[in-house]
Amino acid sequence: MDRSEVGCQTTLPNGCTMAEAADERTPLLSSTSVSHTTVSHSGASPDGPGIPRDHQGEDDDDVIQPKKDRRRLKKIWTSLKPSTESQILLAGFLITLSFSFTQVPILYAFHLMQCDHYYSTHPPYTGPGDRCNIDEIAAGMATQFSILGMSTTFCGTINLFVAGWTAKKIGPKYALMIQTLVPGIRVSTQILGLMAGGAKGMLMIQCTQIITVIGGPAGYLLIVNIIAGEVVPPLRRTAVFGMLQGCIMLGQGLAGGMMGDIWGISRPFEVAFCAFLLSTLYVAMVVPYIDASTISSAKKARGQGISQLFTPLRVLLPQRILSRNGTVTKHYGLMVLCAGIFLGVLATGYAPLLMQLYATAKFDFKQTENGWLTSGFAFMRGMFLIFAFPRIINRGRCWYMTRHPEAQQHHDHGNGHEETAHLATNPEEFEAPIGSFAEQEPVDAEPVKEDEGTEFDLYFLRISLVVDGVLTMCTAFATERWHIFLAAFLLPLASGSAPAAKGVMTEMCSPSQRADALNALGLVENIARLSTQGLFGFVFAALAEVGKPHLTFFVNAAIAILAYGMLLFSRFPPEGSKIVEDDADEDESS
């Protein structure tokens, strides 16, 4: 053995070798001293020029040190890298912020273009004040904006089906990139409409809404929720749905019309275009990739053509469940849940706008006060959903499990978790000899139940609607201006019904139906939002004519209580049952 190798393995009094001591970097023995000691053992002078270049200890130290530095840097980067949940939440915030940049400026843009169009066919204005503040221009702008709203709602509803179908074809990540890149193209064409101005500019902006069919706000919300539902553990799913909606609310509340007042009406559209490009880049680099085959089962993926766009509608039909004794029955829990969610959104979706209308009519709120009211409502709702809602869900599930011990026996119905006792689903499994199948053999340990306590989500959904109805009703007793701001502070404390509904929806269906279930839920919420604007707009106008607009809050609360009553009939599938999908039935019959 070489003397240098012997010197490198010299044992210290504490029992460690010198190489190990050098790696540990103790303050009592530096790397330099270890190197010198090693050289002295090898027969060379520690400080003289006689140190050989191919000395084993020195070469090892030169090679090992860069590797250690790289490992240290990698460890630091891993510790600083955000978790998957944080990546998804930040994606929701950035994309929502990109959409929010143009929400207020586009209203003012239509006002200016309608003004230019009016004076292109009328004589110049000679009266006092702003030439655009006349009734004819206000009426024309309201008409154009109503057309824009209807086209956005119609194209957004189609976008829900297109986005869901795209996610199942190419995967949620690439589908989300489409939902962020295409709106950037739409905003760039709207900039051209602003440059054209007048009637031509308004027509160009109206036509850009067709692009929303491919990529728009409804589609990206669906896909972000699909990604969250796939990568988050089942026990964290409802909480992350709430945090995601909170980040979306913050993105809606931070952007306003101040940018257009300072730098011109086209600047918010330019910033939105850059924001969409940055959001697309963020999705491409950060958002985790999910294989499309895990979103849609192989059997469902075989369907081709336009009919596959409407597969989410099948989720709204009654489910077929297979009980322990092998009988197939229909379960209406999911259908009743959607009906209750529709009534809930019908009641809660109009509350922010109702507060603005009531504050304007009763307390003479101006644009500034309404702006603070809207921003404060969105900020408080976002803070509640991000910080308070997950804790309520986690602690509520523990409380529910202690109060309802029978809920501990509840398992995931078709979500891929089997009970210890095997449930027969194929004809050849009936009356099989005991122990002939591997999955029928006894197991030593009970599998981990990933959905324990999720029945609390349904309980919380019901209670949340009741609290929302009571708080909304209390707004009718406001007699001072600060009462309205207090209501905007308190109402968000009952805003957890939407994420709780998503959590319950994903627990009531099988994994292959999860994306379609979220798609169907988005469709139900869209229809409810459209209905609530028409319903409560008519109710508020009718009650305002008789001088009692505050009674609208009582009507709103009554519908919220009705939604609570509807959700009382919604139940999870019975214990030990399994969801039977139509595709499986077709295969068995064939």
PDB file of N, CA and C in Angstrom, residues 96-97 99-106 250-265 267-269 271 367 371 374-375:
ATOM      1  N   THR A  96     -55.758  35.706 -13.110  1.00  0.00           N
ATOM      2  CA  THR A  96     -56.898  36.559 -12.773  1.00  0.00           C
ATOM      3  C   THR A  96     -56.516  38.026 -12.834  1.00  0.00           C
ATOM      4  N   LEU A  97     -55.320  38.356 -12.360  1.00  0.00           N
ATOM      5  CA  LEU A  97     -54.848  39.731 -12.425  1.00  0.00           C
ATOM      6  C   LEU A  97     -54.751  40.199 -13.871  1.00  0.00           C
ATOM      7  N   PHE A  99     -56.626  39.204 -16.383  1.00  0.00           N
ATOM      8  CA  PHE A  99     -57.979  39.481 -16.859  1.00  0.00           C
ATOM      9  C   PHE A  99     -58.550  40.759 -16.245  1.00  0.00           C
ATOM     10  N   SER A 100     -58.139  41.068 -15.021  1.00  0.00           N
ATOM     11  CA  SER A 100     -58.747  42.190 -14.307  1.00  0.00           C
ATOM     12  C   SER A 100     -58.271  43.541 -14.806  1.00  0.00           C
ATOM     13  N   PHE A 101     -57.156  43.600 -15.499  1.00  0.00           N
ATOM     14  CA  PHE A 101     -56.626  44.886 -15.934  1.00  0.00           C
ATOM     15  C   PHE A 101     -57.594  45.639 -16.846  1.00  0.00           C
ATOM     16  N   THR A 102     -58.389  44.912 -17.618  1.00  0.00           N
ATOM     17  CA  THR A 102     -59.248  45.564 -18.611  1.00  0.00           C
ATOM     18  C   THR A 102     -60.716  45.612 -18.220  1.00  0.00           C
ATOM     19  N   GLN A 103     -61.090  45.132 -17.037  1.00  0.00           N
ATOM     20  CA  GLN A 103     -62.508  45.092 -16.680  1.00  0.00           C
ATOM     21  C   GLN A 103     -63.103  46.483 -16.530  1.00  0.00           C
ATOM     22  N   VAL A 104     -62.427  47.364 -15.817  1.00  0.00           N
ATOM     23  CA  VAL A 104     -62.926  48.735 -15.644  1.00  0.00           C
ATOM     24  C   VAL A 104     -62.631  49.594 -16.869  1.00  0.00           C
ATOM     25  N   PRO A 105     -61.417  49.584 -17.446  1.00  0.00           N
ATOM     26  CA  PRO A 105     -61.137  50.453 -18.599  1.00  0.00           C
ATOM     27  C   PRO A 105     -62.009  50.184 -19.818  1.00  0.00           C
ATOM     28  N   ILE A 106     -62.461  48.941 -20.016  1.00  0.00           N
ATOM     29  CA  ILE A 106     -63.258  48.677 -21.216  1.00  0.00           C
ATOM     30  C   ILE A 106     -64.607  49.385 -21.154  1.00  0.00           C
ATOM     31  N   LEU A 250     -58.332  38.042  -4.793  1.00  0.00           N
ATOM     32  CA  LEU A 250     -57.312  39.076  -4.644  1.00  0.00           C
ATOM     33  C   LEU A 250     -56.893  39.632  -5.997  1.00  0.00           C
ATOM     34  N   GLY A 251     -56.772  38.766  -6.986  1.00  0.00           N
ATOM     35  CA  GLY A 251     -56.435  39.244  -8.324  1.00  0.00           C
ATOM     36  C   GLY A 251     -57.498  40.151  -8.909  1.00  0.00           C
ATOM     37  N   GLN A 252     -58.755  39.882  -8.593  1.00  0.00           N
ATOM     38  CA  GLN A 252     -59.839  40.741  -9.078  1.00  0.00           C
ATOM     39  C   GLN A 252     -59.876  42.078  -8.351  1.00  0.00           C
ATOM     40  N   GLY A 253     -59.468  42.098  -7.086  1.00  0.00           N
ATOM     41  CA  GLY A 253     -59.579  43.322  -6.307  1.00  0.00           C
ATOM     42  C   GLY A 253     -58.417  44.279  -6.476  1.00  0.00           C
ATOM     43  N   LEU A 254     -57.251  43.791  -6.962  1.00  0.00           N
ATOM     44  CA  LEU A 254     -56.082  44.661  -7.044  1.00  0.00           C
ATOM     45  C   LEU A 254     -56.063  45.529  -8.280  1.00  0.00           C
ATOM     46  N   ALA A 255     -56.658  45.076  -9.368  1.00  0.00           N
ATOM     47  CA  ALA A 255     -56.617  45.829 -10.620  1.00  0.00           C
ATOM     48  C   ALA A 255     -57.806  46.763 -10.704  1.00  0.00           C
ATOM     49  N   GLY A 256     -57.595  47.960 -11.188  1.00  0.00           N
ATOM     50  CA  GLY A 256     -58.668  48.940 -11.313  1.00  0.00           C
ATOM     51  C   GLY A 256     -58.459  49.840 -12.504  1.00  0.00           C
ATOM     52  N   GLY A 257     -59.171  50.965 -12.508  1.00  0.00           N
ATOM     53  CA  GLY A 257     -59.116  51.865 -13.648  1.00  0.00           C
ATOM     54  C   GLY A 257     -58.157  53.014 -13.482  1.00  0.00           C
ATOM     55  N   MET A 258     -57.363  53.028 -12.409  1.00  0.00           N
ATOM     56  CA  MET A 258     -56.453  54.143 -12.177  1.00  0.00           C
ATOM     57  C   MET A 258     -55.387  54.244 -13.258  1.00  0.00           C
ATOM     58  N   MET A 259     -54.952  53.104 -13.793  1.00  0.00           N
ATOM     59  CA  MET A 259     -53.914  53.112 -14.811  1.00  0.00           C
ATOM     60  C   MET A 259     -54.362  53.846 -16.065  1.00  0.00           C
ATOM     61  N   GLY A 260     -55.621  53.640 -16.457  1.00  0.00           N
ATOM     62  CA  GLY A 260     -56.131  54.329 -17.640  1.00  0.00           C
ATOM     63  C   GLY A 260     -56.276  55.823 -17.428  1.00  0.00           C
ATOM     64  N   ASP A 261     -56.581  56.263 -16.210  1.00  0.00           N
ATOM     65  CA  ASP A 261     -56.700  57.695 -15.933  1.00  0.00           C
ATOM     66  C   ASP A 261     -55.354  58.392 -15.993  1.00  0.00           C
ATOM     67  N   ILE A 262     -54.275  57.675 -15.663  1.00  0.00           N
ATOM     68  CA  ILE A 262     -52.951  58.310 -15.607  1.00  0.00           C
ATOM     69  C   ILE A 262     -52.240  58.239 -16.949  1.00  0.00           C
ATOM     70  N   TRP A 263     -52.232  57.068 -17.585  1.00  0.00           N
ATOM     71  CA  TRP A 263     -51.416  56.859 -18.785  1.00  0.00           C
ATOM     72  C   TRP A 263     -52.217  56.700 -20.070  1.00  0.00           C
ATOM     73  N   GLY A 264     -53.504  56.870 -20.037  1.00  0.00           N
ATOM     74  CA  GLY A 264     -54.285  56.742 -21.258  1.00  0.00           C
ATOM     75  C   GLY A 264     -55.110  55.468 -21.275  1.00  0.00           C
ATOM     76  N   ILE A 265     -56.161  55.462 -22.093  1.00  0.00           N
ATOM     77  CA  ILE A 265     -57.119  54.361 -22.076  1.00  0.00           C
ATOM     78  C   ILE A 265     -56.549  53.075 -22.651  1.00  0.00           C
ATOM     79  N   ARG A 267     -53.378  51.988 -22.266  1.00  0.00           N
ATOM     80  CA  ARG A 267     -52.300  51.402 -21.476  1.00  0.00           C
ATOM     81  C   ARG A 267     -52.726  50.171 -20.687  1.00  0.00           C
ATOM     82  N   PRO A 268     -53.907  50.129 -20.048  1.00  0.00           N
ATOM     83  CA  PRO A 268     -54.297  48.887 -19.361  1.00  0.00           C
ATOM     84  C   PRO A 268     -54.357  47.681 -20.291  1.00  0.00           C
ATOM     85  N   PHE A 269     -54.757  47.860 -21.541  1.00  0.00           N
ATOM     86  CA  PHE A 269     -54.821  46.753 -22.494  1.00  0.00           C
ATOM     87  C   PHE A 269     -53.414  46.288 -22.860  1.00  0.00           C
ATOM     88  N   VAL A 271     -50.749  46.565 -20.880  1.00  0.00           N
ATOM     89  CA  VAL A 271     -50.231  45.853 -19.698  1.00  0.00           C
ATOM     90  C   VAL A 271     -50.861  44.471 -19.590  1.00  0.00           C
ATOM     91  N   GLN A 367     -68.787  56.873  -7.302  1.00  0.00           N
ATOM     92  CA  GLN A 367     -67.905  55.871  -7.900  1.00  0.00           C
ATOM     93  C   GLN A 367     -66.749  55.514  -6.961  1.00  0.00           C
ATOM     94  N   GLY A 371     -66.084  51.894  -5.446  1.00  0.00           N
ATOM     95  CA  GLY A 371     -64.808  51.247  -5.729  1.00  0.00           C
ATOM     96  C   GLY A 371     -64.157  50.696  -4.470  1.00  0.00           C
ATOM     97  N   THR A 374     -66.215  47.611  -3.337  1.00  0.00           N
ATOM     98  CA  THR A 374     -65.941  46.403  -4.118  1.00  0.00           C
ATOM     99  C   THR A 374     -64.568  45.827  -3.797  1.00  0.00           C
ATOM    100  N   SER A 375     -63.553  46.708  -3.725  1.00  0.00           N
ATOM    101  CA  SER A 375     -62.202  46.240  -3.424  1.00  0.00           C
ATOM    102  C   SER A 375     -62.120  45.656  -2.022  1.00  0.00           C
TER     103      SER A 375
END
